[in-house]
Amino acid sequence: MASRMLKFTEIDRAMPEKRDAKARAGDFHEIYADYAQEVAEDQAGRCSQCGVPFCQQGCPLSNNIPDWLKLVAEDRMEEAYQVSQATNNMPEICGRICPQDRLCEGICTIEQSGHGTVTIGSVERYITDNAWEQGWVTPIKPPRERDQSAGIIGAGPGGLAAAEQLRRKGYQVTVYDRYDRGGGLLMYGIPGFKLEKDIVERRIKRLEDSGITFRFNTSIGEKLSLSDLRDKHDTVLIATGVYKARDLMVPGAGCTGVHAALDFLTTSNRKGLGDAVPTFDDGTHNAEGKRVVVIGGGDTAMDCVRTAIRQGAKSVTCLYRRDRTNMPGSQREVANAEEEGVVFEWLAAPEAILDTKAGKLKAVRAARMKLGAPDPSGRQSPEKTGETFDIKADMVIKALGFDPEELPVLFGEAALTVNRWGAIRVDFTSMETSIPGVYAAGDIVRGASLVVWAIKDGRDAAEYMHKKMKAAAREQATAAVAAE
Ligand SMILES: Cc1cc2nc3c(=O)[nH]c(=O)nc-3n(C[C@H](O)[C@H](O)[C@H](O)COP(=O)(O)OP(=O)(O)OC[C@H]3O[C@@H](n4cnc5c(N)ncnc54)[C@H](O)[C@@H]3O)c2cc1C
Ligand code: SF4
């Protein structure tokens, strides 16, 4: 059979079809359609199967990308799924929301040779969406049950990946979360137009069907303490993410109508899930008919501007202090936002929030910036030019990033060591914290990061937790024999 690979000179790069900007701006459904099988095969067949797969090095999970691309090109879909799921607990989610241009696709060899990169993320998504449809994604059946148990704090991607890996080995796993649903930011942060919620829900359901216990509405530090969990379980993982929103430090920042990004996004996601959400219904977190200004240039800001468009905002402006090339958010998302009608004010930083005499939000005063000398990290620092301008606003959303909560205080565990930003310190060769038997993974270790890194940490932590529990079980068995 002639090779189905190396087709990049014959077949152009093609993303799955994108819905028309006007149509998609009216709802919260995902904007990309599914690949047809033939298109997925063609796109996978563009891979050059290079000897050193740089894409694999660009993927935090070291996914075996060339292998599953080849299997898709040969229409061996079930094998492709098996290879893909061996290194990633949520391939269809990463395929949707990883910033591929900065990861696997960013260093694809054929991109370097002037051809468009292989659409790695879209093929990865297709493989596992198809596997769900075919019924190949089934509950975990561990080869044997073990008595030991793990308590996991946080049902975000980090906690879920660890829970799955430990359950595969037969441990009894309980996941605690302060929210009423699993998924963490996959459920309540990231909007449906990037990741529809049934994709997350079916993952949680599969873990429940695999024997993992979820205890929702259970805030550790309030309902239960970390020490309760240490008494109850053989090992504990902290995967609580980062939720302390960075504040806007300008005059007028406390004005009514200025909101934290996550409050706005969570409200919108809850509304989409059919929950009763008073702050949406009373207009507090509803952008309909308003002139909205979003401050920030990361993924969260991009999600806010596009949510505001979908809620029917009169206008949406994004204010970012650096330029387009130096923004942290994905370029793909900026392009999508522009298509949907968002206006970007690059090189603009908030100087003050202006209100009327009656205390009603009126405008954002912005300072025009220029890029100056590079800072110690090599990034050019924004500097004021002296020019200012006002943008009329009825709603301002602060999307300036997140910091960790004060976990040693919240958990009442002074022995839990954190770094100067408040992130938990772990020994990266074991993911263990300063408290023996307590591990940590995801954003709470790295600071605000990416889903794929949280999955990687969760998998690593699970492996080390397993090693330690296995050693403890062996020791116990040896002691029992000696005592006979
Ligand atoms: C708006 C937004 C958009 C994003 N978009 C992208 C994107 O497109 N692509 C991407 O890769 N990444 C994106 N990210 C980042 C990504 O969501 C995070 O890096 C990832 O979710 C981190 O996973 P985690 O498991 O560490 O934490 P989280 O997902 O934050 O999950 C932590 C869980 O712990 C629970 N928890 C916290 N404290 C306690 C407690 N005391 N007791 C019990 N439970 C607790 C929380 O309720 C939550 O469910 C985005 C982030 C935001 C905010
Ligand atoms: S997990 Fe993310 S980085 Fe890795 S191959 Fe998939 S899309 Fe690329």
PDB file of N, CA and C in Angstrom, residues 152-162 185 237-243 404 407 419 422-426 428 431-433 439-462:
ATOM      1  N   ILE A 152      -8.371  13.567  47.200  1.00  0.00           N
ATOM      2  CA  ILE A 152      -7.910  14.584  46.252  1.00  0.00           C
ATOM      3  C   ILE A 152      -8.733  15.844  46.458  1.00  0.00           C
ATOM      4  N   ILE A 153      -8.056  16.974  46.675  1.00  0.00           N
ATOM      5  CA  ILE A 153      -8.780  18.237  46.875  1.00  0.00           C
ATOM      6  C   ILE A 153      -8.768  18.995  45.558  1.00  0.00           C
ATOM      7  N   GLY A 154      -9.932  19.088  44.923  1.00  0.00           N
ATOM      8  CA  GLY A 154     -10.035  19.818  43.667  1.00  0.00           C
ATOM      9  C   GLY A 154     -10.376  18.899  42.514  1.00  0.00           C
ATOM     10  N   ALA A 155     -11.519  19.173  41.874  1.00  0.00           N
ATOM     11  CA  ALA A 155     -11.957  18.347  40.740  1.00  0.00           C
ATOM     12  C   ALA A 155     -11.705  19.056  39.405  1.00  0.00           C
ATOM     13  N   GLY A 156     -10.619  19.847  39.347  1.00  0.00           N
ATOM     14  CA  GLY A 156     -10.194  20.435  38.080  1.00  0.00           C
ATOM     15  C   GLY A 156      -9.381  19.402  37.302  1.00  0.00           C
ATOM     16  N   PRO A 157      -8.810  19.795  36.158  1.00  0.00           N
ATOM     17  CA  PRO A 157      -8.073  18.819  35.351  1.00  0.00           C
ATOM     18  C   PRO A 157      -6.913  18.142  36.087  1.00  0.00           C
ATOM     19  N   GLY A 158      -6.237  18.867  36.988  1.00  0.00           N
ATOM     20  CA  GLY A 158      -5.138  18.271  37.739  1.00  0.00           C
ATOM     21  C   GLY A 158      -5.637  17.166  38.651  1.00  0.00           C
ATOM     22  N   GLY A 159      -6.664  17.466  39.431  1.00  0.00           N
ATOM     23  CA  GLY A 159      -7.224  16.489  40.369  1.00  0.00           C
ATOM     24  C   GLY A 159      -7.855  15.318  39.642  1.00  0.00           C
ATOM     25  N   LEU A 160      -8.549  15.597  38.545  1.00  0.00           N
ATOM     26  CA  LEU A 160      -9.229  14.520  37.812  1.00  0.00           C
ATOM     27  C   LEU A 160      -8.226  13.562  37.163  1.00  0.00           C
ATOM     28  N   ALA A 161      -7.148  14.135  36.616  1.00  0.00           N
ATOM     29  CA  ALA A 161      -6.132  13.267  35.989  1.00  0.00           C
ATOM     30  C   ALA A 161      -5.509  12.346  37.039  1.00  0.00           C
ATOM     31  N   ALA A 162      -5.205  12.905  38.209  1.00  0.00           N
ATOM     32  CA  ALA A 162      -4.605  12.088  39.274  1.00  0.00           C
ATOM     33  C   ALA A 162      -5.587  11.026  39.742  1.00  0.00           C
ATOM     34  N   LEU A 185     -12.060  24.872  36.406  1.00  0.00           N
ATOM     35  CA  LEU A 185     -12.194  25.947  35.418  1.00  0.00           C
ATOM     36  C   LEU A 185     -12.717  25.435  34.075  1.00  0.00           C
ATOM     37  N   LEU A 237      -3.808  14.695  47.800  1.00  0.00           N
ATOM     38  CA  LEU A 237      -3.309  15.584  46.740  1.00  0.00           C
ATOM     39  C   LEU A 237      -4.048  16.912  46.825  1.00  0.00           C
ATOM     40  N   ILE A 238      -3.298  17.994  46.791  1.00  0.00           N
ATOM     41  CA  ILE A 238      -3.912  19.334  46.733  1.00  0.00           C
ATOM     42  C   ILE A 238      -3.858  19.802  45.275  1.00  0.00           C
ATOM     43  N   ALA A 239      -5.031  19.998  44.678  1.00  0.00           N
ATOM     44  CA  ALA A 239      -5.098  20.471  43.278  1.00  0.00           C
ATOM     45  C   ALA A 239      -6.200  21.534  43.205  1.00  0.00           C
ATOM     46  N   THR A 240      -5.993  22.588  44.002  1.00  0.00           N
ATOM     47  CA  THR A 240      -7.065  23.561  44.219  1.00  0.00           C
ATOM     48  C   THR A 240      -7.061  24.744  43.259  1.00  0.00           C
ATOM     49  N   GLY A 241      -6.077  24.816  42.347  1.00  0.00           N
ATOM     50  CA  GLY A 241      -6.071  25.922  41.400  1.00  0.00           C
ATOM     51  C   GLY A 241      -5.774  27.255  42.077  1.00  0.00           C
ATOM     52  N   VAL A 242      -5.867  28.329  41.287  1.00  0.00           N
ATOM     53  CA  VAL A 242      -5.605  29.674  41.843  1.00  0.00           C
ATOM     54  C   VAL A 242      -6.823  30.553  41.577  1.00  0.00           C
ATOM     55  N   TYR A 243      -7.321  31.186  42.614  1.00  0.00           N
ATOM     56  CA  TYR A 243      -8.605  31.895  42.475  1.00  0.00           C
ATOM     57  C   TYR A 243      -8.605  33.322  43.017  1.00  0.00           C
ATOM     58  N   PRO A 404      -2.587  32.538  44.024  1.00  0.00           N
ATOM     59  CA  PRO A 404      -3.103  31.498  44.943  1.00  0.00           C
ATOM     60  C   PRO A 404      -3.741  32.108  46.182  1.00  0.00           C
ATOM     61  N   LEU A 407      -3.226  29.239  51.277  1.00  0.00           N
ATOM     62  CA  LEU A 407      -3.590  27.879  51.687  1.00  0.00           C
ATOM     63  C   LEU A 407      -3.111  27.473  53.088  1.00  0.00           C
ATOM     64  N   ASN A 419       5.764  29.376  48.043  1.00  0.00           N
ATOM     65  CA  ASN A 419       6.805  30.295  47.571  1.00  0.00           C
ATOM     66  C   ASN A 419       6.330  31.742  47.759  1.00  0.00           C
ATOM     67  N   GLY A 422       2.884  32.552  46.862  1.00  0.00           N
ATOM     68  CA  GLY A 422       1.813  31.824  47.550  1.00  0.00           C
ATOM     69  C   GLY A 422       1.530  30.459  46.937  1.00  0.00           C
ATOM     70  N   ALA A 423       2.264  30.091  45.863  1.00  0.00           N
ATOM     71  CA  ALA A 423       2.066  28.763  45.256  1.00  0.00           C
ATOM     72  C   ALA A 423       2.738  27.706  46.142  1.00  0.00           C
ATOM     73  N   ILE A 424       2.134  26.505  46.169  1.00  0.00           N
ATOM     74  CA  ILE A 424       2.700  25.457  47.029  1.00  0.00           C
ATOM     75  C   ILE A 424       4.040  24.982  46.485  1.00  0.00           C
ATOM     76  N   ARG A 425       4.992  24.878  47.379  1.00  0.00           N
ATOM     77  CA  ARG A 425       6.311  24.351  46.985  1.00  0.00           C
ATOM     78  C   ARG A 425       6.254  22.833  46.971  1.00  0.00           C
ATOM     79  N   VAL A 426       6.696  22.243  45.889  1.00  0.00           N
ATOM     80  CA  VAL A 426       6.815  20.787  45.853  1.00  0.00           C
ATOM     81  C   VAL A 426       8.237  20.428  45.452  1.00  0.00           C
ATOM     82  N   PHE A 428       9.963  18.683  42.801  1.00  0.00           N
ATOM     83  CA  PHE A 428       9.490  18.255  41.480  1.00  0.00           C
ATOM     84  C   PHE A 428       9.925  16.836  41.113  1.00  0.00           C
ATOM     85  N   MET A 431       6.687  15.529  43.499  1.00  0.00           N
ATOM     86  CA  MET A 431       5.456  16.327  43.634  1.00  0.00           C
ATOM     87  C   MET A 431       4.963  16.359  45.086  1.00  0.00           C
ATOM     88  N   GLU A 432       5.835  15.970  46.021  1.00  0.00           N
ATOM     89  CA  GLU A 432       5.437  15.968  47.432  1.00  0.00           C
ATOM     90  C   GLU A 432       5.664  17.371  48.024  1.00  0.00           C
ATOM     91  N   THR A 433       4.743  17.786  48.884  1.00  0.00           N
ATOM     92  CA  THR A 433       4.878  19.094  49.530  1.00  0.00           C
ATOM     93  C   THR A 433       5.786  18.959  50.752  1.00  0.00           C
ATOM     94  N   TYR A 439       0.677  15.748  48.520  1.00  0.00           N
ATOM     95  CA  TYR A 439       1.235  16.109  47.219  1.00  0.00           C
ATOM     96  C   TYR A 439       0.460  17.307  46.663  1.00  0.00           C
ATOM     97  N   ALA A 440       0.968  17.921  45.607  1.00  0.00           N
ATOM     98  CA  ALA A 440       0.239  19.043  44.996  1.00  0.00           C
ATOM     99  C   ALA A 440       0.468  19.020  43.490  1.00  0.00           C
ATOM    100  N   ALA A 441      -0.512  19.565  42.748  1.00  0.00           N
ATOM    101  CA  ALA A 441      -0.443  19.533  41.276  1.00  0.00           C
ATOM    102  C   ALA A 441      -1.253  20.674  40.680  1.00  0.00           C
ATOM    103  N   GLY A 442      -0.867  21.078  39.470  1.00  0.00           N
ATOM    104  CA  GLY A 442      -1.656  22.052  38.710  1.00  0.00           C
ATOM    105  C   GLY A 442      -1.326  23.488  39.069  1.00  0.00           C
ATOM    106  N   ASP A 443      -2.303  24.370  38.843  1.00  0.00           N
ATOM    107  CA  ASP A 443      -2.083  25.815  39.021  1.00  0.00           C
ATOM    108  C   ASP A 443      -1.601  26.175  40.425  1.00  0.00           C
ATOM    109  N   ILE A 444      -2.006  25.415  41.418  1.00  0.00           N
ATOM    110  CA  ILE A 444      -1.619  25.769  42.791  1.00  0.00           C
ATOM    111  C   ILE A 444      -0.115  25.577  42.996  1.00  0.00           C
ATOM    112  N   VAL A 445       0.527  24.844  42.089  1.00  0.00           N
ATOM    113  CA  VAL A 445       1.982  24.688  42.140  1.00  0.00           C
ATOM    114  C   VAL A 445       2.655  25.664  41.164  1.00  0.00           C
ATOM    115  N   ARG A 446       2.094  25.754  39.952  1.00  0.00           N
ATOM    116  CA  ARG A 446       2.739  26.536  38.893  1.00  0.00           C
ATOM    117  C   ARG A 446       2.322  27.987  38.841  1.00  0.00           C
ATOM    118  N   GLY A 447       1.219  28.359  39.527  1.00  0.00           N
ATOM    119  CA  GLY A 447       0.577  29.638  39.268  1.00  0.00           C
ATOM    120  C   GLY A 447      -0.310  29.430  38.052  1.00  0.00           C
ATOM    121  N   ALA A 448      -1.129  30.432  37.709  1.00  0.00           N
ATOM    122  CA  ALA A 448      -2.088  30.269  36.610  1.00  0.00           C
ATOM    123  C   ALA A 448      -1.372  29.763  35.361  1.00  0.00           C
ATOM    124  N   SER A 449      -1.783  28.611  34.847  1.00  0.00           N
ATOM    125  CA  SER A 449      -1.062  27.998  33.736  1.00  0.00           C
ATOM    126  C   SER A 449      -2.054  27.441  32.724  1.00  0.00           C
ATOM    127  N   LEU A 450      -1.873  26.193  32.330  1.00  0.00           N
ATOM    128  CA  LEU A 450      -2.688  25.600  31.274  1.00  0.00           C
ATOM    129  C   LEU A 450      -3.253  24.261  31.718  1.00  0.00           C
ATOM    130  N   VAL A 451      -4.340  23.859  31.079  1.00  0.00           N
ATOM    131  CA  VAL A 451      -4.979  22.586  31.377  1.00  0.00           C
ATOM    132  C   VAL A 451      -3.994  21.429  31.167  1.00  0.00           C
ATOM    133  N   VAL A 452      -3.264  21.475  30.070  1.00  0.00           N
ATOM    134  CA  VAL A 452      -2.369  20.364  29.751  1.00  0.00           C
ATOM    135  C   VAL A 452      -1.275  20.205  30.817  1.00  0.00           C
ATOM    136  N   TRP A 453      -0.828  21.317  31.406  1.00  0.00           N
ATOM    137  CA  TRP A 453       0.185  21.220  32.473  1.00  0.00           C
ATOM    138  C   TRP A 453      -0.430  20.660  33.752  1.00  0.00           C
ATOM    139  N   ALA A 454      -1.688  21.010  34.012  1.00  0.00           N
ATOM    140  CA  ALA A 454      -2.354  20.469  35.206  1.00  0.00           C
ATOM    141  C   ALA A 454      -2.499  18.953  35.065  1.00  0.00           C
ATOM    142  N   ILE A 455      -2.837  18.499  33.854  1.00  0.00           N
ATOM    143  CA  ILE A 455      -2.969  17.049  33.618  1.00  0.00           C
ATOM    144  C   ILE A 455      -1.613  16.371  33.824  1.00  0.00           C
ATOM    145  N   LYS A 456      -0.593  16.977  33.279  1.00  0.00           N
ATOM    146  CA  LYS A 456       0.766  16.400  33.421  1.00  0.00           C
ATOM    147  C   LYS A 456       1.137  16.279  34.899  1.00  0.00           C
ATOM    148  N   ASP A 457       0.907  17.346  35.660  1.00  0.00           N
ATOM    149  CA  ASP A 457       1.233  17.321  37.097  1.00  0.00           C
ATOM    150  C   ASP A 457       0.411  16.263  37.825  1.00  0.00           C
ATOM    151  N   GLY A 458      -0.889  16.199  37.494  1.00  0.00           N
ATOM    152  CA  GLY A 458      -1.771  15.226  38.149  1.00  0.00           C
ATOM    153  C   GLY A 458      -1.285  13.805  37.894  1.00  0.00           C
ATOM    154  N   ARG A 459      -0.877  13.534  36.673  1.00  0.00           N
ATOM    155  CA  ARG A 459      -0.378  12.187  36.327  1.00  0.00           C
ATOM    156  C   ARG A 459       0.925  11.889  37.071  1.00  0.00           C
ATOM    157  N   ASP A 460       1.822  12.893  37.090  1.00  0.00           N
ATOM    158  CA  ASP A 460       3.107  12.689  37.779  1.00  0.00           C
ATOM    159  C   ASP A 460       2.868  12.434  39.265  1.00  0.00           C
ATOM    160  N   ALA A 461       2.014  13.286  39.865  1.00  0.00           N
ATOM    161  CA  ALA A 461       1.761  13.146  41.311  1.00  0.00           C
ATOM    162  C   ALA A 461       1.184  11.762  41.603  1.00  0.00           C
ATOM    163  N   ALA A 462       0.249  11.306  40.771  1.00  0.00           N
ATOM    164  CA  ALA A 462      -0.385   9.994  40.994  1.00  0.00           C
ATOM    165  C   ALA A 462       0.663   8.884  40.973  1.00  0.00           C
TER     166      ALA A 462
END
